[in-house]
Short mmCIF file of the C-alpha atoms (twelve columns), coordinates in Angstrom:
data_MODEL
# 
_entry.id   MODEL 
# 
loop_
_atom_site.group_PDB 
_atom_site.id 
_atom_site.type_symbol 
_atom_site.label_atom_id 
_atom_site.label_alt_id 
_atom_site.label_comp_id 
_atom_site.label_asym_id 
_atom_site.label_seq_id 
_atom_site.Cartn_x 
_atom_site.Cartn_y 
_atom_site.Cartn_z 
_atom_site.pdbx_PDB_model_num 
ATOM 1   C CA . UNK A 1   30.461 -15.411 -2.203 1 
ATOM 2   C CA . UNK A 2   29.446 -17.647 0.710  1 
ATOM 3   C CA . UNK A 3   26.913 -15.098 1.874  1 
ATOM 4   C CA . UNK A 4   25.433 -14.845 -1.625 1 
ATOM 5   C CA . UNK A 5   25.242 -18.651 -1.855 1 
ATOM 6   C CA . UNK A 6   23.531 -18.774 1.518  1 
ATOM 7   C CA . UNK A 7   21.049 -16.039 0.603  1 
ATOM 8   C CA . UNK A 8   20.219 -17.301 -2.883 1 
ATOM 9   C CA . UNK A 9   20.682 -21.046 -2.492 1 
ATOM 10  C CA . UNK A 10  23.086 -21.085 -5.414 1 
ATOM 11  C CA . UNK A 11  26.689 -20.135 -5.995 1 
ATOM 12  C CA . UNK A 12  27.124 -17.061 -8.146 1 
ATOM 13  C CA . UNK A 13  29.329 -14.020 -8.276 1 
ATOM 14  C CA . UNK A 14  26.238 -11.831 -8.706 1 
ATOM 15  C CA . UNK A 15  24.699 -10.086 -5.732 1 
ATOM 16  C CA . UNK A 16  21.048 -10.825 -5.029 1 
ATOM 17  C CA . UNK A 17  18.504 -8.493  -6.631 1 
ATOM 18  C CA . UNK A 18  17.497 -5.437  -4.661 1 
ATOM 19  C CA . UNK A 19  14.128 -6.831  -3.606 1 
ATOM 20  C CA . UNK A 20  12.769 -6.799  -0.085 1 
ATOM 21  C CA . UNK A 21  11.553 -10.084 1.372  1 
ATOM 22  C CA . UNK A 22  8.672  -8.181  2.958  1 
ATOM 23  C CA . UNK A 23  6.642  -6.079  0.505  1 
ATOM 24  C CA . UNK A 24  6.160  -2.457  1.540  1 
ATOM 25  C CA . UNK A 25  9.488  -2.234  3.333  1 
ATOM 26  C CA . UNK A 26  10.937 1.279   3.345  1 
ATOM 27  C CA . UNK A 27  14.575 1.991   4.028  1 
ATOM 28  C CA . UNK A 28  15.617 5.506   5.004  1 
ATOM 29  C CA . UNK A 29  19.269 6.508   5.057  1 
ATOM 30  C CA . UNK A 30  20.601 9.554   6.841  1 
ATOM 31  C CA . UNK A 31  23.067 11.523  4.725  1 
ATOM 32  C CA . UNK A 32  25.723 13.516  6.529  1 
ATOM 33  C CA . UNK A 33  28.597 15.406  4.964  1 
ATOM 34  C CA . UNK A 34  32.076 13.967  5.469  1 
ATOM 35  C CA . UNK A 35  33.520 16.764  7.659  1 
ATOM 36  C CA . UNK A 36  30.580 16.479  10.070 1 
ATOM 37  C CA . UNK A 37  30.819 12.691  10.092 1 
ATOM 38  C CA . UNK A 38  34.559 12.842  10.774 1 
ATOM 39  C CA . UNK A 39  34.091 15.374  13.589 1 
ATOM 40  C CA . UNK A 40  31.372 13.241  15.186 1 
ATOM 41  C CA . UNK A 41  33.527 10.120  14.967 1 
ATOM 42  C CA . UNK A 42  36.400 11.916  16.719 1 
ATOM 43  C CA . UNK A 43  34.010 13.204  19.395 1 
ATOM 44  C CA . UNK A 44  32.581 9.704   19.884 1 
ATOM 45  C CA . UNK A 45  36.037 8.169   20.309 1 
ATOM 46  C CA . UNK A 46  36.912 10.854  22.883 1 
ATOM 47  C CA . UNK A 47  33.647 10.085  24.711 1 
ATOM 48  C CA . UNK A 48  34.414 6.348   24.675 1 
ATOM 49  C CA . UNK A 49  37.815 7.014   26.240 1 
ATOM 50  C CA . UNK A 50  36.296 9.308   28.901 1 
ATOM 51  C CA . UNK A 51  33.633 6.689   29.660 1 
ATOM 52  C CA . UNK A 52  36.330 4.135   30.509 1 
ATOM 53  C CA . UNK A 53  37.094 2.136   27.359 1 
ATOM 54  C CA . UNK A 54  40.672 1.454   28.468 1 
ATOM 55  C CA . UNK A 55  39.498 0.091   31.848 1 
ATOM 56  C CA . UNK A 56  36.787 -1.961  30.122 1 
ATOM 57  C CA . UNK A 57  39.326 -3.568  27.800 1 
ATOM 58  C CA . UNK A 58  41.685 -4.195  30.722 1 
ATOM 59  C CA . UNK A 59  38.865 -6.033  32.575 1 
ATOM 60  C CA . UNK A 60  37.912 -7.978  29.456 1 
ATOM 61  C CA . UNK A 61  41.520 -9.086  29.021 1 
ATOM 62  C CA . UNK A 62  41.132 -10.971 32.305 1 
ATOM 63  C CA . UNK A 63  38.141 -12.739 30.718 1 
ATOM 64  C CA . UNK A 64  39.960 -13.810 27.547 1 
ATOM 65  C CA . UNK A 65  39.513 -10.850 25.195 1 
ATOM 66  C CA . UNK A 66  42.940 -11.329 23.617 1 
ATOM 67  C CA . UNK A 67  42.065 -14.905 22.667 1 
ATOM 68  C CA . UNK A 68  38.755 -13.941 21.047 1 
ATOM 69  C CA . UNK A 69  39.039 -13.994 17.266 1 
ATOM 70  C CA . UNK A 70  36.344 -11.368 16.776 1 
ATOM 71  C CA . UNK A 71  36.063 -9.096  19.819 1 
ATOM 72  C CA . UNK A 72  39.802 -8.513  19.976 1 
ATOM 73  C CA . UNK A 73  39.652 -7.133  16.436 1 
ATOM 74  C CA . UNK A 74  36.771 -4.731  17.059 1 
ATOM 75  C CA . UNK A 75  37.306 -1.033  16.491 1 
ATOM 76  C CA . UNK A 76  38.567 0.514   19.682 1 
ATOM 77  C CA . UNK A 77  39.284 -2.820  21.362 1 
ATOM 78  C CA . UNK A 78  42.126 -3.654  19.001 1 
ATOM 79  C CA . UNK A 79  43.723 -0.250  19.465 1 
ATOM 80  C CA . UNK A 80  43.399 -0.355  23.269 1 
ATOM 81  C CA . UNK A 81  44.914 -3.851  23.281 1 
ATOM 82  C CA . UNK A 82  47.890 -2.413  21.388 1 
ATOM 83  C CA . UNK A 83  48.110 0.371   23.989 1 
ATOM 84  C CA . UNK A 84  48.004 -2.093  26.891 1 
ATOM 85  C CA . UNK A 85  50.684 -4.196  25.191 1 
ATOM 86  C CA . UNK A 86  52.950 -1.128  25.027 1 
ATOM 87  C CA . UNK A 87  52.898 -1.096  21.228 1 
ATOM 88  C CA . UNK A 88  51.657 2.502   21.020 1 
ATOM 89  C CA . UNK A 89  50.872 5.552   23.109 1 
ATOM 90  C CA . UNK A 90  47.377 6.457   24.239 1 
ATOM 91  C CA . UNK A 91  47.271 9.304   21.706 1 
ATOM 92  C CA . UNK A 92  48.284 6.887   18.943 1 
ATOM 93  C CA . UNK A 93  45.627 4.363   20.039 1 
ATOM 94  C CA . UNK A 94  42.939 7.044   19.997 1 
ATOM 95  C CA . UNK A 95  44.080 8.342   16.597 1 
ATOM 96  C CA . UNK A 96  44.106 4.803   15.189 1 
ATOM 97  C CA . UNK A 97  40.580 4.253   16.513 1 
ATOM 98  C CA . UNK A 98  39.388 7.447   14.829 1 
ATOM 99  C CA . UNK A 99  41.111 6.530   11.560 1 
ATOM 100 C CA . UNK A 100 39.772 2.977   11.600 1 
ATOM 101 C CA . UNK A 101 36.255 4.146   12.376 1 
ATOM 102 C CA . UNK A 102 36.362 6.711   9.563  1 
ATOM 103 C CA . UNK A 103 37.520 4.014   7.150  1 
ATOM 104 C CA . UNK A 104 34.767 1.661   8.318  1 
ATOM 105 C CA . UNK A 105 32.170 4.419   8.006  1 
ATOM 106 C CA . UNK A 106 33.215 5.127   4.414  1 
ATOM 107 C CA . UNK A 107 33.056 1.428   3.502  1 
ATOM 108 C CA . UNK A 108 29.569 1.171   4.971  1 
ATOM 109 C CA . UNK A 109 28.423 4.235   3.056  1 
ATOM 110 C CA . UNK A 110 29.867 2.880   -0.198 1 
ATOM 111 C CA . UNK A 111 27.970 -0.362  0.343  1 
ATOM 112 C CA . UNK A 112 24.638 1.287   1.192  1 
ATOM 113 C CA . UNK A 113 24.862 3.893   -1.596 1 
ATOM 114 C CA . UNK A 114 24.640 1.060   -4.144 1 
ATOM 115 C CA . UNK A 115 21.123 0.180   -3.033 1 
ATOM 116 C CA . UNK A 116 18.613 2.171   -5.097 1 
ATOM 117 C CA . UNK A 117 15.777 1.340   -2.669 1 
ATOM 118 C CA . UNK A 118 17.158 3.549   0.081  1 
ATOM 119 C CA . UNK A 119 15.608 6.986   0.407  1 
ATOM 120 C CA . UNK A 120 18.371 9.329   1.569  1 
ATOM 121 C CA . UNK A 121 17.506 12.299  3.760  1 
ATOM 122 C CA . UNK A 122 19.805 15.044  5.038  1 
ATOM 123 C CA . UNK A 123 20.490 14.102  8.657  1 
ATOM 124 C CA . UNK A 124 20.821 17.757  9.665  1 
ATOM 125 C CA . UNK A 125 17.607 19.055  8.162  1 
ATOM 126 C CA . UNK A 126 15.469 20.683  10.851 1 
ATOM 127 C CA . UNK A 127 12.339 18.832  9.718  1 
ATOM 128 C CA . UNK A 128 13.970 15.384  9.632  1 
ATOM 129 C CA . UNK A 129 11.240 13.640  11.625 1 
ATOM 130 C CA . UNK A 130 8.498  15.158  9.465  1 
ATOM 131 C CA . UNK A 131 10.399 14.322  6.267  1 
ATOM 132 C CA . UNK A 132 10.843 10.738  7.430  1 
ATOM 133 C CA . UNK A 133 7.158  10.398  8.262  1 
ATOM 134 C CA . UNK A 134 6.265  11.883  4.853  1 
ATOM 135 C CA . UNK A 135 8.572  9.376   3.150  1 
ATOM 136 C CA . UNK A 136 6.924  6.497   5.007  1 
ATOM 137 C CA . UNK A 137 3.426  7.843   4.302  1 
ATOM 138 C CA . UNK A 138 4.233  8.187   0.600  1 
ATOM 139 C CA . UNK A 139 5.566  4.632   0.463  1 
ATOM 140 C CA . UNK A 140 2.472  3.338   2.247  1 
ATOM 141 C CA . UNK A 141 0.310  5.156   -0.307 1 
ATOM 142 C CA . UNK A 142 2.309  3.622   -3.176 1 
ATOM 143 C CA . UNK A 143 1.829  0.152   -1.705 1 
ATOM 144 C CA . UNK A 144 -1.972 0.514   -1.673 1 
# 
């Protein structure tokens, strides 16, 4: 409600209209099936661990990460903090990061799917770049 009041200048329970502030704006969303999204999230979490997430969080703890109201709650950071505190195993921390990221991804998708202005394209289509350019060209033609 505070965000709506800030955006609209008035307090209301209604969301602002789906109108771009800049005419001619085109929004393209990349659609990906859930199993592929879930697999990619799990792969990304594994890559984060291999790239040194646990050591990064350990170093950031020395700089006050635990006291930060936002960073300490970030996906991955929160779970590694639990691991470092002995509240879970490494496997549990990784699994919780995957689960939390999947949940966050689904919430984001639910939010964006409500916006009728977004042109959704299959993220795995072989001609994705061409399809995106065609979408932008078509929108530019409509704006003329």
